[in-house]
């Protein structure tokens, strides 16, 4: 055990804090990060020549200053403080500060660790031009009885150059602001309560000391604790109500004016001290001379030490009781948005002031009390030396001081003397570590007991000085007072050493008794690596080498470790030296540690390990019985037994056996007690499983089965009461099992000798069975390639079963043997189904063999000479084996199916589909519940993205092998090279086999239901994959039973659809048009294209739901069965059962919701503008949307508001126009004839949908039909218009509308083309017709390039449907003549 530097926390984002505190360094961070941080090499031998180094320091400083960048050293310029409880850190610079709080998070390596994250940041200055000069984080103890040692909260104390000291909460809320002196605050230090180690130590009070250039102020800790608690409570009340005001008690403090000192830089408040009578007389004679009077009781004094210049170190003593404590004016800042409250020192009332009064109070500084003069009693005068910092030791007896000469001095505080000096530590940072001895470590040490002393003395305490030299990037630990250096670390040049010197405030001699403080002593902040480290120093490092045998032992252990790591080929020499070293070690615990390191070495051979262990054991036995450590002796004996066992097993594995004659298939079938047909089926299943289960595994050249290093062997096993146990390490001990059994399973080693060796070594049969099964089940690929291993497993299992304690003697055929149950449990849990099925067959065979022999013995005792070959004994274990065999066979077939693959040419594979399926086991299927089997197949179907028709095709495969349907389905499937991927025929065969094996669990409706649910679940993970939702609804439509269809559709709606549909509706209503892609992603979570498809799928889902609701009244609910082998399955309720539990829907409400979905789909599909979908409904209709579809809602009834009807009609006419426009543009782009339907819209008849919407929206359908006909003619699709006219009822109105359209066409042909023939023809037309044509506006036409012959047909249609008494009939006749004239 040596010194160690342990990281205990990291920074989450230290650069963010740096950029906030030092904005000018933001650009230089990247360049500074590339700066090499090489520390100089240092050795112990070269540490005496510091005088030479000192003469070169100015040059070194110049070189370093050229390389040093501000970016790397930014933390050196900041004020830094870390709470001793490690719950808060403050980094401040000038006016800004950052408060960091620890949080548990996962690192990049996946480990959970504590990281400091920014909890608050901002500016702290109140006065103009003031900056932060010092900071402290003081944890305050909880007053609750149940406290576990953590502080209640942490107060941040900040000193400013303006003289103010302000107190803040962890969230940056100002609690107190004190102006005790008008000079800048130089340093803040704190002292908390410590339990005295023995009665001679004076109990110290808690205090906060504040150093100014010529004064020091000490605030009583109890007063400060109460004031901070009261202020914090007041802030909380003010934040909650702003009415209740409580005045905290004033702060009690003392203020000393330090005299006879030129400059003061740092200070240390040692605390209260009482002089001994001799020191009292010496001090009195020094001050008062020869005739000085001496009091009977020695005075109590408070001691202060300052460092600076003239004197370099000053010692001050303030007599207790010489001055009364002062009461401060407390300024309280309440965190409120409205106002701030301050305590009025004159009246003592806390009043809410007006704005002018508040400004006046802020401008008027509090009254500053004068300081009590305190002269320096003595010091260390050194006119050239200037002190830089002082650090008091934890027990207040020593202090370390740094100066500007690069020295570190160790002071004896009591005597006022410098007792040690270190050279060459310029800009050093210092701290202390106090280590308490563990009394248990001393029990084995030889001690001379005094007759007057106690046999159990109190724990000893050691103090170590920690010095960080940033110039050289070294952290050192020194034993005090005159001890050696016990540790050194290269840590970099940019770190900060933090030593608080205090713990938790608010404890006393009563409350600290049951308090378990969780504080650190010292830490190192490394901004380069972003980590915070603490130093751990074992107590024994403080002991001198002469008195500490433990230190010598640790030295020998280090030497042994170096020997084991050294690269040497002379292993005999290594063995001899290791023996010598381990025998020289005195402590038994250290001997054990050394022996463990030898046994864990990979370089020491087996013979050397045995010799070393045997030598140590013989040495221990030769000692006196009283002195021998029984634990170490037993440890050596156990390790020696394991080494002998390793040697025996290695010899057996190295002996090569003649391979036995391979068994034929008939012999294997008899061995497994199967007939030829059953054995052939087993072979076929395993062959299919092998082909589909082609997992590529990485194997290295030196990975050999059956070989285990002795180091790992010893790590796996341990002895306990002459029995060998396997340690609970990670993994399943396959390597250990392979070492014992793999050669036997391959027929290369003697099975009988191996079992005998392991049994005699102390292995239990149950442990051996577990190891054997681990090997067998993990090496499935090798076993399936070598069927002869079945025979070896049979032999091994038979031998293990015959061992003592394997099968209980009381076992009979009517009870379950724990032995066989252990084997069945391993097979049930295994995911390697092929190996598990084979081992179950072997287990069943051996069980039947043993059962038969037992039954034969019983039968032979009753019936002598009977023929027992023709019957088989029954037992409960045999029945359990048969059940397991059926389950494993089912699982094997299912696993074979799930590993089969087929690739498609065109389909893009989603990342969700690329994720591999988990492997199956009987245990997983039993725990998956009644729907687990269908769920696993549904996941496979989703990964392969098969059409729902394939599921039906596999069911009808035997009857419809010659149909054309498979060709249609397989059109987009490409078969890979033989063996690389499975063809579609194999897929269908495997699926058909699974249907036969699971007639209930994979019933077609159940499978479609699980596929439907799987697709919609995966769509919900990635809504951009709209095809998943479409495929889900395809599976939904394939469900035959309306009860299941109704339930699953309703579950899909409630779970996945309604929330997104609601968001889409309100978004479209807000923007009044089809929203852009960005808005769709923000509000609905998918792009605009995916949202269009989503709305169409919503409409299909609701339509299917309504159809299922109608159909469910005409059919019975299904009865769900389970296969006999899987009746015991327990787990979550299946999707089908949940679907059957759903309530019936309220049909009108679903119909109402379906209308909205169709409207939304139309808006998105045709990108309609100026449409607010919710404006098409009245208040009742709006309120009914997105409600539970099974509830009764108040729906619109009766006559609708004419304004709403007008908006609805405008929307439908706009939608119809958009439909016709899309049809026209698509036909032009693709060059399709007018009669061809639009391929992308073959599933949606939008004109018919518009008429359905008109019916639901209480509109005149004929108006929509007429508008559709007019739009068709408007876009020049006259042929479709002629067909659509047949559906119009009021043809007279339509004829007058078409008449206008005809006039627009003629007006364009005659007036806008400006041809000579046109002008002549226009002159021959009747004046009435000319005037009417001139009034027409051809710009309203969407297609003006219509042949005149087509227009002639249109005029004939108008004449046909226009009555003769119509006012425009004569106009129509004139149009016929005009058209004929133009066409001629």
PDB file of N, CA and C in Angstrom, residues 105-144:
ATOM      1  N   UNK A 105     -23.711  11.011 -13.520  1.00  0.00           N
ATOM      2  CA  UNK A 105     -23.971  10.824 -14.949  1.00  0.00           C
ATOM      3  C   UNK A 105     -23.091   9.705 -15.469  1.00  0.00           C
ATOM      4  N   UNK A 106     -23.438   9.236 -16.694  1.00  0.00           N
ATOM      5  CA  UNK A 106     -22.650   8.182 -17.328  1.00  0.00           C
ATOM      6  C   UNK A 106     -21.538   8.819 -18.153  1.00  0.00           C
ATOM      7  N   UNK A 107     -20.322   8.292 -17.976  1.00  0.00           N
ATOM      8  CA  UNK A 107     -19.177   8.802 -18.733  1.00  0.00           C
ATOM      9  C   UNK A 107     -19.179   8.207 -20.134  1.00  0.00           C
ATOM     10  N   UNK A 108     -18.150   8.592 -20.925  1.00  0.00           N
ATOM     11  CA  UNK A 108     -18.040   8.063 -22.289  1.00  0.00           C
ATOM     12  C   UNK A 108     -17.840   6.560 -22.299  1.00  0.00           C
ATOM     13  N   UNK A 109     -17.227   6.023 -21.223  1.00  0.00           N
ATOM     14  CA  UNK A 109     -16.989   4.582 -21.151  1.00  0.00           C
ATOM     15  C   UNK A 109     -18.185   3.817 -20.603  1.00  0.00           C
ATOM     16  N   UNK A 110     -19.273   4.509 -20.310  1.00  0.00           N
ATOM     17  CA  UNK A 110     -20.470   3.823 -19.832  1.00  0.00           C
ATOM     18  C   UNK A 110     -20.527   3.651 -18.328  1.00  0.00           C
ATOM     19  N   UNK A 111     -19.508   4.147 -17.596  1.00  0.00           N
ATOM     20  CA  UNK A 111     -19.517   4.013 -16.145  1.00  0.00           C
ATOM     21  C   UNK A 111     -20.203   5.219 -15.516  1.00  0.00           C
ATOM     22  N   UNK A 112     -20.898   4.962 -14.416  1.00  0.00           N
ATOM     23  CA  UNK A 112     -21.571   6.057 -13.715  1.00  0.00           C
ATOM     24  C   UNK A 112     -20.549   6.762 -12.835  1.00  0.00           C
ATOM     25  N   UNK A 113     -20.442   8.076 -12.960  1.00  0.00           N
ATOM     26  CA  UNK A 113     -19.483   8.847 -12.194  1.00  0.00           C
ATOM     27  C   UNK A 113     -20.093  10.202 -11.851  1.00  0.00           C
ATOM     28  N   UNK A 114     -19.460  10.862 -10.867  1.00  0.00           N
ATOM     29  CA  UNK A 114     -19.941  12.168 -10.443  1.00  0.00           C
ATOM     30  C   UNK A 114     -19.280  13.238 -11.303  1.00  0.00           C
ATOM     31  N   UNK A 115     -20.099  14.147 -11.830  1.00  0.00           N
ATOM     32  CA  UNK A 115     -19.592  15.210 -12.693  1.00  0.00           C
ATOM     33  C   UNK A 115     -20.115  16.543 -12.181  1.00  0.00           C
ATOM     34  N   UNK A 116     -19.211  17.559 -12.219  1.00  0.00           N
ATOM     35  CA  UNK A 116     -19.607  18.906 -11.825  1.00  0.00           C
ATOM     36  C   UNK A 116     -20.230  19.615 -13.032  1.00  0.00           C
ATOM     37  N   UNK A 117     -21.438  20.105 -12.836  1.00  0.00           N
ATOM     38  CA  UNK A 117     -22.133  20.850 -13.878  1.00  0.00           C
ATOM     39  C   UNK A 117     -22.459  22.239 -13.349  1.00  0.00           C
ATOM     40  N   UNK A 118     -22.582  23.207 -14.253  1.00  0.00           N
ATOM     41  CA  UNK A 118     -22.858  24.592 -13.863  1.00  0.00           C
ATOM     42  C   UNK A 118     -24.268  24.671 -13.285  1.00  0.00           C
ATOM     43  N   UNK A 119     -24.348  25.091 -12.011  1.00  0.00           N
ATOM     44  CA  UNK A 119     -25.650  25.251 -11.377  1.00  0.00           C
ATOM     45  C   UNK A 119     -26.145  26.689 -11.411  1.00  0.00           C
ATOM     46  N   UNK A 120     -25.188  27.648 -11.363  1.00  0.00           N
ATOM     47  CA  UNK A 120     -25.567  29.070 -11.432  1.00  0.00           C
ATOM     48  C   UNK A 120     -24.340  29.833 -11.934  1.00  0.00           C
ATOM     49  N   UNK A 121     -24.568  30.882 -12.698  1.00  0.00           N
ATOM     50  CA  UNK A 121     -23.485  31.751 -13.133  1.00  0.00           C
ATOM     51  C   UNK A 121     -24.034  33.167 -13.254  1.00  0.00           C
ATOM     52  N   UNK A 122     -23.178  34.145 -12.995  1.00  0.00           N
ATOM     53  CA  UNK A 122     -23.612  35.537 -13.094  1.00  0.00           C
ATOM     54  C   UNK A 122     -22.579  36.469 -12.487  1.00  0.00           C
ATOM     55  N   UNK A 123     -22.950  37.738 -12.413  1.00  0.00           N
ATOM     56  CA  UNK A 123     -22.082  38.762 -11.830  1.00  0.00           C
ATOM     57  C   UNK A 123     -22.499  39.006 -10.390  1.00  0.00           C
ATOM     58  N   UNK A 124     -21.476  39.188  -9.510  1.00  0.00           N
ATOM     59  CA  UNK A 124     -21.744  39.347  -8.078  1.00  0.00           C
ATOM     60  C   UNK A 124     -21.524  40.773  -7.598  1.00  0.00           C
ATOM     61  N   UNK A 125     -20.935  41.618  -8.418  1.00  0.00           N
ATOM     62  CA  UNK A 125     -20.581  42.949  -7.927  1.00  0.00           C
ATOM     63  C   UNK A 125     -21.829  43.802  -7.736  1.00  0.00           C
ATOM     64  N   UNK A 126     -21.858  44.514  -6.637  1.00  0.00           N
ATOM     65  CA  UNK A 126     -22.932  45.477  -6.345  1.00  0.00           C
ATOM     66  C   UNK A 126     -22.370  46.893  -6.425  1.00  0.00           C
ATOM     67  N   UNK A 127     -21.228  47.111  -5.768  1.00  0.00           N
ATOM     68  CA  UNK A 127     -20.558  48.407  -5.840  1.00  0.00           C
ATOM     69  C   UNK A 127     -19.822  48.526  -7.179  1.00  0.00           C
ATOM     70  N   UNK A 128     -19.682  49.716  -7.662  1.00  0.00           N
ATOM     71  CA  UNK A 128     -19.014  49.929  -8.935  1.00  0.00           C
ATOM     72  C   UNK A 128     -17.521  49.674  -8.801  1.00  0.00           C
ATOM     73  N   UNK A 129     -16.984  48.848  -9.682  1.00  0.00           N
ATOM     74  CA  UNK A 129     -15.551  48.600  -9.728  1.00  0.00           C
ATOM     75  C   UNK A 129     -15.049  47.554  -8.761  1.00  0.00           C
ATOM     76  N   UNK A 130     -15.881  46.961  -7.920  1.00  0.00           N
ATOM     77  CA  UNK A 130     -15.397  45.958  -6.961  1.00  0.00           C
ATOM     78  C   UNK A 130     -15.239  44.609  -7.661  1.00  0.00           C
ATOM     79  N   UNK A 131     -14.274  43.826  -7.177  1.00  0.00           N
ATOM     80  CA  UNK A 131     -13.992  42.504  -7.732  1.00  0.00           C
ATOM     81  C   UNK A 131     -13.923  41.482  -6.607  1.00  0.00           C
ATOM     82  N   UNK A 132     -14.086  40.235  -6.972  1.00  0.00           N
ATOM     83  CA  UNK A 132     -13.993  39.143  -5.997  1.00  0.00           C
ATOM     84  C   UNK A 132     -12.525  38.926  -5.664  1.00  0.00           C
ATOM     85  N   UNK A 133     -12.204  38.864  -4.352  1.00  0.00           N
ATOM     86  CA  UNK A 133     -10.821  38.657  -3.933  1.00  0.00           C
ATOM     87  C   UNK A 133     -10.630  37.350  -3.182  1.00  0.00           C
ATOM     88  N   UNK A 134     -11.702  36.781  -2.616  1.00  0.00           N
ATOM     89  CA  UNK A 134     -11.585  35.527  -1.875  1.00  0.00           C
ATOM     90  C   UNK A 134     -12.956  34.879  -1.801  1.00  0.00           C
ATOM     91  N   UNK A 135     -12.967  33.537  -1.637  1.00  0.00           N
ATOM     92  CA  UNK A 135     -14.242  32.805  -1.588  1.00  0.00           C
ATOM     93  C   UNK A 135     -14.093  31.586  -0.696  1.00  0.00           C
ATOM     94  N   UNK A 136     -15.208  31.235  -0.050  1.00  0.00           N
ATOM     95  CA  UNK A 136     -15.281  30.018   0.771  1.00  0.00           C
ATOM     96  C   UNK A 136     -16.632  29.351   0.537  1.00  0.00           C
ATOM     97  N   UNK A 137     -16.644  28.020   0.550  1.00  0.00           N
ATOM     98  CA  UNK A 137     -17.896  27.247   0.535  1.00  0.00           C
ATOM     99  C   UNK A 137     -18.002  26.539   1.868  1.00  0.00           C
ATOM    100  N   UNK A 138     -18.946  26.971   2.708  1.00  0.00           N
ATOM    101  CA  UNK A 138     -19.060  26.418   4.060  1.00  0.00           C
ATOM    102  C   UNK A 138     -20.320  25.561   4.135  1.00  0.00           C
ATOM    103  N   UNK A 139     -20.187  24.235   4.303  1.00  0.00           N
ATOM    104  CA  UNK A 139     -21.377  23.397   4.490  1.00  0.00           C
ATOM    105  C   UNK A 139     -21.921  23.551   5.908  1.00  0.00           C
ATOM    106  N   UNK A 140     -23.224  23.694   6.021  1.00  0.00           N
ATOM    107  CA  UNK A 140     -23.873  23.886   7.323  1.00  0.00           C
ATOM    108  C   UNK A 140     -24.599  22.611   7.721  1.00  0.00           C
ATOM    109  N   UNK A 141     -24.418  22.205   8.963  1.00  0.00           N
ATOM    110  CA  UNK A 141     -24.953  20.933   9.442  1.00  0.00           C
ATOM    111  C   UNK A 141     -26.471  20.986   9.538  1.00  0.00           C
ATOM    112  N   UNK A 142     -27.075  19.851   9.328  1.00  0.00           N
ATOM    113  CA  UNK A 142     -28.516  19.723   9.476  1.00  0.00           C
ATOM    114  C   UNK A 142     -28.869  19.590  10.949  1.00  0.00           C
ATOM    115  N   UNK A 143     -29.998  20.171  11.352  1.00  0.00           N
ATOM    116  CA  UNK A 143     -30.455  20.093  12.736  1.00  0.00           C
ATOM    117  C   UNK A 143     -31.364  18.896  12.990  1.00  0.00           C
ATOM    118  N   UNK A 144     -31.607  18.085  11.945  1.00  0.00           N
ATOM    119  CA  UNK A 144     -32.515  16.946  12.098  1.00  0.00           C
ATOM    120  C   UNK A 144     -31.797  15.778  12.762  1.00  0.00           C
TER     121      UNK A 144
END
